[in-house]
Coordinates of C-alpha atoms and ligand atoms in Angstrom, one line a residue:
M1 CA 120.5 -121.4 -1.4
E2 CA 121.8 -117.9 -2.0
E3 CA 119.6 -117.6 -5.0
Q4 CA 116.6 -118.5 -2.9
A5 CA 117.6 -115.8 -0.3
I6 CA 117.8 -113.2 -3.1
L7 CA 114.4 -114.2 -4.4
D8 CA 112.9 -114.1 -0.9
A9 CA 114.3 -110.6 -0.4
V10 CA 113.0 -109.2 -3.7
R11 CA 109.6 -111.0 -3.2
A12 CA 109.2 -109.1 0.0
L13 CA 110.1 -105.9 -1.7
A14 CA 107.7 -106.6 -4.5
L15 CA 104.9 -107.2 -2.0
A16 CA 105.6 -103.9 -0.2
H17 CA 105.9 -101.9 -3.5
P18 CA 103.3 -103.1 -6.1
E19 CA 103.7 -99.8 -7.9
V20 CA 107.2 -100.7 -8.9
A21 CA 108.0 -103.3 -11.6
F22 CA 110.7 -106.0 -10.6
T23 CA 112.8 -108.4 -12.6
V24 CA 115.2 -110.7 -10.9
E25 CA 118.1 -111.9 -13.3
I26 CA 120.5 -114.3 -11.9
E27 CA 123.4 -115.2 -14.1
G28 CA 121.6 -113.9 -17.2
R29 CA 118.5 -115.9 -16.5
T30 CA 115.3 -114.2 -15.6
R31 CA 114.1 -115.9 -12.4
A32 CA 111.2 -113.6 -11.4
R33 CA 109.3 -110.7 -13.1
W34 CA 106.5 -108.8 -11.6
E35 CA 104.8 -106.0 -13.6
R36 CA 103.4 -102.8 -11.9
A37 CA 100.1 -103.7 -10.4
D38 CA 97.8 -102.7 -7.6
R39 CA 98.5 -104.5 -4.3
F40 CA 95.9 -107.2 -4.7
A41 CA 97.1 -108.2 -8.3
R42 CA 100.7 -108.0 -7.0
A43 CA 99.9 -110.3 -4.0
V44 CA 98.3 -112.8 -6.5
A45 CA 101.3 -112.6 -8.8
V46 CA 103.6 -113.5 -6.0
L47 CA 101.5 -116.3 -4.5
G48 CA 100.7 -117.7 -8.0
G49 CA 97.6 -119.1 -9.5
D50 CA 94.4 -117.5 -10.4
A51 CA 93.1 -114.2 -9.0
A52 CA 89.6 -115.9 -8.6
D53 CA 91.1 -118.2 -6.1
Y54 CA 91.9 -115.3 -3.7
R55 CA 89.9 -112.8 -1.6
E56 CA 90.8 -109.6 0.3
G57 CA 90.2 -109.3 4.0
R58 CA 90.6 -106.2 6.2
A59 CA 90.5 -105.6 10.0
M60 CA 91.1 -102.9 12.4
H61 CA 91.5 -104.0 16.0
E62 CA 93.0 -101.9 19.0
G63 CA 95.1 -99.7 16.6
V64 CA 96.4 -102.7 14.5
S65 CA 95.4 -102.6 10.8
V66 CA 95.4 -105.6 8.7
W67 CA 94.9 -105.9 5.0
G68 CA 95.5 -109.4 3.3
V69 CA 95.0 -111.5 0.4
F70 CA 93.8 -114.9 1.4
A71 CA 93.3 -118.0 -0.7
L72 CA 90.1 -119.9 -0.9
P73 CA 90.0 -122.8 1.6
T74 CA 90.3 -125.3 -1.2
H75 CA 93.3 -123.7 -2.6
T76 CA 96.0 -124.7 -0.1
H77 CA 99.8 -125.5 0.2
R78 CA 101.8 -128.3 1.8
D79 CA 103.6 -126.1 4.1
A80 CA 103.8 -122.5 5.4
S81 CA 106.1 -121.3 2.6
K82 CA 103.3 -119.5 0.8
V83 CA 102.3 -117.3 3.8
F84 CA 104.0 -113.9 3.6
W85 CA 103.7 -111.4 6.6
L86 CA 104.8 -107.8 6.3
V87 CA 104.7 -105.5 9.4
N88 CA 104.9 -101.8 8.4
G89 CA 106.2 -103.0 5.1
R90 CA 109.0 -105.2 6.6
P91 CA 109.0 -108.9 5.9
I92 CA 108.7 -111.0 9.2
R93 CA 108.1 -114.6 10.4
D94 CA 106.0 -115.3 13.5
R95 CA 104.9 -118.8 14.6
M96 CA 102.0 -117.4 16.8
L97 CA 100.7 -115.5 13.9
L98 CA 100.9 -118.4 11.7
S99 CA 99.0 -120.6 14.1
A100 CA 96.3 -117.9 14.5
L101 CA 95.9 -117.8 10.7
R102 CA 95.5 -121.6 10.6
R103 CA 93.0 -121.4 13.3
A104 CA 90.9 -119.0 11.2
Y105 CA 90.9 -121.7 8.5
Q106 CA 90.3 -124.5 10.9
D107 CA 86.8 -125.7 10.0
V108 CA 87.1 -125.1 6.3
M109 CA 90.6 -126.5 5.5
L110 CA 92.1 -129.9 5.5
S111 CA 93.9 -130.1 8.8
E112 CA 97.3 -131.1 7.4
R113 CA 97.3 -128.3 4.7
F114 CA 98.4 -124.6 5.1
P115 CA 96.8 -121.4 3.8
I116 CA 98.3 -119.3 1.1
A117 CA 98.3 -115.7 2.0
V118 CA 99.9 -112.2 1.9
V119 CA 99.2 -110.4 5.3
C120 CA 100.1 -106.7 5.7
I121 CA 100.0 -105.4 9.2
E122 CA 100.2 -101.7 9.9
M123 CA 100.7 -100.5 13.5
D124 CA 102.4 -97.8 15.7
P125 CA 106.1 -98.7 15.2
A126 CA 106.6 -98.1 18.9
A127 CA 104.5 -101.1 19.5
V128 CA 106.7 -103.6 17.7
D129 CA 110.3 -104.5 18.5
V130 CA 112.2 -105.3 15.3
N131 CA 115.6 -105.9 17.0
V132 CA 114.9 -109.4 18.4
H133 CA 116.7 -111.3 15.7
P134 CA 119.9 -110.3 13.9
A135 CA 118.3 -110.6 10.4
K136 CA 115.3 -108.8 11.8
R137 CA 112.9 -111.4 10.5
E138 CA 111.5 -112.0 13.9
V139 CA 109.8 -109.2 15.9
R140 CA 108.2 -108.8 19.2
F141 CA 104.8 -107.2 19.5
A142 CA 103.9 -105.1 22.6
R143 CA 100.3 -106.6 22.5
P144 CA 100.5 -109.9 20.4
A145 CA 96.9 -110.9 21.1
A146 CA 95.6 -107.7 19.5
V147 CA 97.8 -108.5 16.3
R148 CA 96.6 -112.1 16.3
Q149 CA 92.9 -110.9 16.7
A150 CA 93.2 -108.5 13.8
V151 CA 94.9 -111.2 11.6
V152 CA 92.0 -113.7 12.4
Q153 CA 89.2 -111.1 11.7
A154 CA 90.8 -110.2 8.3
A155 CA 91.2 -113.8 7.4
L156 CA 87.6 -114.6 8.5
E157 CA 86.3 -111.8 6.3
A158 CA 88.2 -113.2 3.2
I159 CA 86.9 -116.8 4.0
G160 CA 83.4 -115.6 4.5
Q161 CA 83.3 -113.9 1.1
G162 CA 85.0 -116.9 -0.7
G163 CA 83.3 -119.7 1.2
A164 CA 80.9 -120.6 -1.6
H165 CA 83.6 -120.7 -4.2
A166 CA 85.6 -123.9 -5.0
A167 CA 89.1 -123.3 -6.1
S168 CA 89.8 -123.2 -9.9
A169 CA 92.8 -125.3 -9.2
L170 CA 90.4 -128.2 -8.5
A171 CA 89.2 -128.0 -12.1
D172 CA 92.7 -127.9 -13.4
D173 CA 93.3 -131.1 -11.3
A174 CA 90.2 -132.7 -12.8
V175 CA 91.2 -132.0 -16.4
R176 CA 94.8 -133.5 -15.6
L177 CA 93.1 -136.6 -14.2
L178 CA 90.6 -137.1 -16.9
A179 CA 92.5 -136.0 -20.0
P180 CA 94.1 -138.9 -22.0
R181 CA 97.9 -139.2 -21.1
S182 CA 98.8 -138.8 -24.8
S183 CA 96.7 -135.7 -25.3
P184 CA 98.8 -132.6 -25.9
S185 CA 96.4 -130.6 -23.8
A186 CA 97.2 -132.5 -20.6
S187 CA 100.8 -131.4 -20.6
A188 CA 100.2 -128.0 -22.1
P189 CA 100.6 -125.0 -19.7
V190 CA 97.4 -123.9 -18.2
A191 CA 96.3 -120.6 -19.7
P192 CA 96.1 -117.8 -17.2
R193 CA 92.4 -117.1 -16.6
S194 CA 90.7 -113.7 -16.5
M195 CA 91.8 -111.7 -13.3
A196 CA 88.1 -110.8 -12.5
P197 CA 86.5 -113.4 -10.1
E198 CA 83.8 -115.2 -12.1
P199 CA 80.5 -115.0 -10.6
L200 CA 78.7 -118.4 -10.0
A201 CA 75.3 -117.1 -10.7
V202 CA 73.1 -118.4 -13.4
E203 CA 72.0 -115.4 -15.3
E204 CA 68.6 -116.5 -16.7
P205 CA 66.6 -119.5 -15.7
Q206 CA 66.1 -121.9 -18.7
A207 CA 62.5 -122.3 -20.1
A208 CA 62.2 -126.0 -19.4
W209 CA 63.3 -125.5 -15.7
A210 CA 63.3 -122.7 -13.3
F211 CA 63.7 -122.2 -9.5
A212 CA 61.6 -119.5 -8.0
R213 CA 64.8 -117.4 -7.9
P214 CA 68.1 -117.6 -9.7
H215 CA 70.2 -120.5 -8.5
P216 CA 73.9 -120.2 -8.1
F217 CA 74.5 -124.0 -8.2
G218 CA 72.9 -124.6 -11.6
R219 CA 70.1 -126.6 -13.1
P220 CA 70.2 -130.3 -11.9
L221 CA 70.7 -132.8 -14.7
G222 CA 70.8 -135.9 -12.4
Q223 CA 73.0 -138.1 -10.4
V224 CA 75.9 -140.4 -11.2
Q225 CA 76.4 -143.7 -9.6
K226 CA 73.8 -142.9 -6.9
R227 CA 76.3 -140.4 -5.7
Y228 CA 77.6 -137.2 -7.5
I229 CA 75.0 -134.7 -8.6
V230 CA 75.6 -133.0 -12.0
T231 CA 74.2 -129.6 -12.7
E232 CA 74.4 -127.3 -15.7
T233 CA 75.5 -123.7 -15.1
T234 CA 75.6 -120.9 -17.7
D235 CA 79.2 -121.6 -18.5
G236 CA 79.6 -125.3 -17.9
L237 CA 78.9 -127.9 -15.3
L238 CA 79.2 -128.7 -11.6
L239 CA 79.9 -132.0 -10.1
I240 CA 78.6 -131.9 -6.6
D241 CA 79.2 -134.4 -3.8
P242 CA 76.0 -134.5 -1.8
H243 CA 77.6 -136.0 1.2
A244 CA 80.2 -133.3 1.6
V245 CA 77.4 -130.8 1.1
H246 CA 75.2 -132.4 3.6
E247 CA 78.1 -132.3 6.1
R248 CA 78.6 -128.5 5.7
I249 CA 74.9 -127.8 6.0
L250 CA 74.6 -129.9 9.2
Y251 CA 77.7 -128.4 10.8
E252 CA 76.5 -124.7 10.1
R253 CA 73.1 -125.5 11.4
G254 CA 74.6 -126.7 14.7
K255 CA 76.8 -123.5 14.8
A256 CA 73.8 -121.3 14.2
L257 CA 71.8 -123.1 17.0
L258 CA 74.6 -122.9 19.5
A259 CA 75.2 -119.3 18.6
Q260 CA 71.5 -118.4 19.0
S261 CA 70.6 -120.4 22.1
G262 CA 73.7 -122.1 23.4
S263 CA 71.9 -125.4 23.4
F264 CA 70.5 -128.2 21.1
P265 CA 66.9 -129.4 21.4
A266 CA 66.6 -133.0 22.3
Q267 CA 64.7 -135.7 20.4
R268 CA 63.6 -138.4 22.7
L269 CA 64.1 -142.0 21.3
L270 CA 61.1 -144.2 20.9
A271 CA 62.9 -147.0 22.6
P272 CA 65.9 -146.1 24.9
H273 CA 69.3 -147.5 23.6
H274 CA 71.5 -149.3 26.1
W275 CA 75.1 -148.2 25.9
R276 CA 78.4 -149.4 27.8
P277 CA 80.9 -146.7 27.5
D278 CA 84.6 -147.4 28.2
A279 CA 85.9 -146.7 31.8
E280 CA 87.0 -143.1 31.1
A281 CA 83.8 -142.1 29.6
H282 CA 81.8 -143.8 32.2
A283 CA 83.7 -142.0 35.0
W284 CA 83.2 -138.7 33.3
L285 CA 79.5 -139.3 32.7
K286 CA 79.1 -140.0 36.5
A287 CA 80.1 -136.5 37.1
H288 CA 78.7 -134.8 33.9
A289 CA 75.8 -136.6 32.4
K290 CA 73.3 -134.0 33.5
D291 CA 75.4 -131.2 31.9
L292 CA 74.7 -133.0 28.5
A293 CA 71.0 -132.4 28.5
R294 CA 71.6 -128.7 27.2
F295 CA 73.1 -130.4 24.2
G296 CA 70.1 -132.6 23.6
I297 CA 71.8 -135.7 25.1
L298 CA 69.5 -137.3 27.7
L299 CA 71.0 -140.2 29.6
A300 CA 70.1 -142.4 32.7
E301 CA 72.4 -144.7 34.4
D302 CA 71.3 -148.3 34.8
E303 CA 73.0 -151.4 36.3
D304 CA 75.7 -152.0 33.8
G305 CA 75.9 -148.9 31.8
W306 CA 73.6 -146.1 30.5
R307 CA 70.4 -145.8 28.6
I308 CA 70.3 -143.2 26.0
L309 CA 66.8 -141.5 26.1
G310 CA 67.3 -138.6 23.7
V311 CA 69.8 -137.3 21.2
P312 CA 70.2 -133.8 19.6
A313 CA 67.3 -133.4 17.2
L314 CA 69.6 -132.0 14.6
L315 CA 71.5 -135.4 14.6
A316 CA 68.6 -137.8 15.0
G317 CA 68.7 -140.4 12.3
Q318 CA 72.2 -139.2 11.1
E319 CA 74.0 -141.8 13.1
A320 CA 73.4 -144.5 15.7
P321 CA 72.5 -142.9 19.1
E322 CA 75.5 -144.5 20.8
R323 CA 77.9 -143.2 18.2
I324 CA 76.5 -139.7 18.6
V325 CA 76.8 -139.8 22.4
E326 CA 80.1 -141.5 22.5
G327 CA 81.6 -139.0 20.1
W328 CA 80.1 -136.0 22.0
V329 CA 81.5 -137.4 25.5
Q330 CA 84.9 -137.8 23.8
A331 CA 84.7 -134.4 22.3
A332 CA 83.6 -132.9 25.7
I333 CA 86.6 -134.6 27.4
A334 CA 89.0 -133.4 24.9
V335 CA 87.6 -129.7 25.1
G336 CA 87.5 -129.5 29.0
D337 CA 85.9 -131.0 31.9
V338 CA 82.7 -129.0 32.5
P339 CA 80.5 -129.0 29.4
S340 CA 79.0 -125.4 29.6
S341 CA 77.0 -123.6 26.9
E342 CA 80.0 -121.5 26.1
Q343 CA 82.0 -124.7 25.3
G344 CA 79.1 -125.9 23.0
P345 CA 80.6 -124.5 19.9
R346 CA 84.1 -126.1 20.6
I347 CA 82.6 -129.4 21.5
W348 CA 80.5 -129.4 18.3
R349 CA 83.5 -128.5 16.2
K350 CA 85.5 -131.4 17.8
W351 CA 82.5 -133.7 17.4
F352 CA 82.2 -132.8 13.7
A353 CA 86.0 -132.9 13.1
D354 CA 86.3 -136.4 14.5
R355 CA 83.4 -137.6 12.5
A356 CA 84.6 -139.4 9.4
C357 CA 83.8 -137.8 6.1
K358 CA 82.2 -141.0 5.0
A359 CA 79.6 -141.4 7.7
A360 CA 77.0 -140.1 5.3
T361 CA 73.4 -140.7 5.0
T362 CA 73.4 -139.6 1.5
F363 CA 76.3 -141.7 0.5
G364 CA 75.4 -144.2 -2.2
R365 CA 71.8 -143.4 -2.1
A366 CA 69.7 -142.4 -5.1
M367 CA 68.1 -139.1 -4.6
T368 CA 64.9 -137.9 -6.2
M369 CA 64.9 -134.8 -8.4
E370 CA 63.1 -132.9 -5.6
E371 CA 65.7 -133.9 -3.0
I372 CA 68.4 -132.7 -5.3
E373 CA 66.6 -129.4 -5.8
A374 CA 66.1 -129.0 -2.1
L375 CA 69.9 -129.7 -1.4
L376 CA 70.8 -127.1 -4.2
A377 CA 68.5 -124.6 -2.5
Q378 CA 70.1 -125.2 1.0
M379 CA 73.6 -125.0 -0.6
A380 CA 72.8 -121.4 -1.7
E381 CA 71.9 -120.4 1.9
T382 CA 74.7 -122.0 3.8
P383 CA 78.0 -120.3 4.6
N384 CA 81.3 -121.8 3.4
I385 CA 79.5 -124.3 1.3
A386 CA 82.3 -125.0 -1.1
Q387 CA 84.0 -127.4 1.3
C388 CA 83.0 -129.7 4.1
N389 CA 84.1 -129.0 7.6
H390 CA 87.2 -131.2 7.0
G391 CA 88.2 -129.0 4.0
R392 CA 87.3 -131.3 1.2
P393 CA 85.6 -129.7 -1.8
T394 CA 81.7 -130.1 -2.0
Y395 CA 81.8 -129.4 -5.8
V396 CA 84.2 -129.1 -8.7
R397 CA 83.3 -126.7 -11.4
L398 CA 84.2 -127.5 -15.0
G399 CA 83.7 -124.5 -17.1
L400 CA 83.5 -124.5 -20.9
K401 CA 87.3 -123.8 -21.0
E402 CA 88.0 -126.9 -19.0
L403 CA 85.7 -129.0 -21.1
E404 CA 87.4 -127.8 -24.3
R405 CA 90.7 -128.6 -22.9
L406 CA 89.4 -132.2 -22.1
F407 CA 88.4 -132.6 -25.8
A408 CA 91.6 -131.0 -27.0
R409 CA 89.7 -128.0 -28.3
G410 CA 91.4 -125.5 -26.0
Ligands
ZN1 ZN1 84.2 -134.0 5.5

């Protein structure tokens, strides 16, 4: 326990002073060692793992300056122990800041997981009270909302930069799963990768196949078990889950529509669907059915329930009309009682979060090569494409290095 406290203290110093090398020896054993580095490399060394799995984020908000190193959304931890906070160089803990950080990751990360990050906050020392807690680990901010806002902005910047990149830890997991148990490579320590983030881009289109422009997600080879797409990149292959990709594309389209117009266009159903909601939904609809029209949901009450006349065009054909509407009503009830256009994005996020990952139209369906190419092209244009809205990865990249480890050549 004491040992842990020592390590924690030195770790905080190491984060605040990357220009100094640190070695922690406890009873003759080296417990930690950090070489001199720039602050990004030092943060990665303290957090652990591959530099390619981290991005920097910066923000300046009402006199609060934030710089941080944030893990990709598919590189996560089981608890908050890998989130480090420094305020003017001093290590702190703050539950509100932690929940703000988790909120920044909320539609790109598995809900039960935690981010991995180092967050450095600089501000006027007069605006932060460090004498709240005897050990001075807790502080009180004069304007906590401004600090939270700056942290969220910095995290979102990092997530935006890294949103198309799947964590390299996924490839390590894949190799561990696939490699024969007896193979020495399965238990051998993973060699540290190069510190430079690797670009996903294909450098030159191949002669037998070319997109109109260079394609970041590779040359499609085909589909495995009517499900996973395999593509070849310049340095290996990608295994792509088209369902998870489709989920992210749909989610981002909805977000963009709501941001542009605050509404979803409706698609009228050829034949209205009769629907009997539960008592709570029915009572809510009595008051609010008309408010749902701006979200493309057209309803009319009849003797023993409702007729669904239209659903959001975006979702038409994705799921049964009553499932779309039922989910939307439940999401609207959860978000608040008057569904206004400002609440659209929150209702949409909730609707999508509650929707099971497996409710896929592309699940278990053979795709044509044209469909695969169209999907890859959409992937290239969609934000946060490396994970579905639930935080599951959309692809795993196996580079030559991982393939060589699989075949015990590494
Ligand atoms: Zn999902």
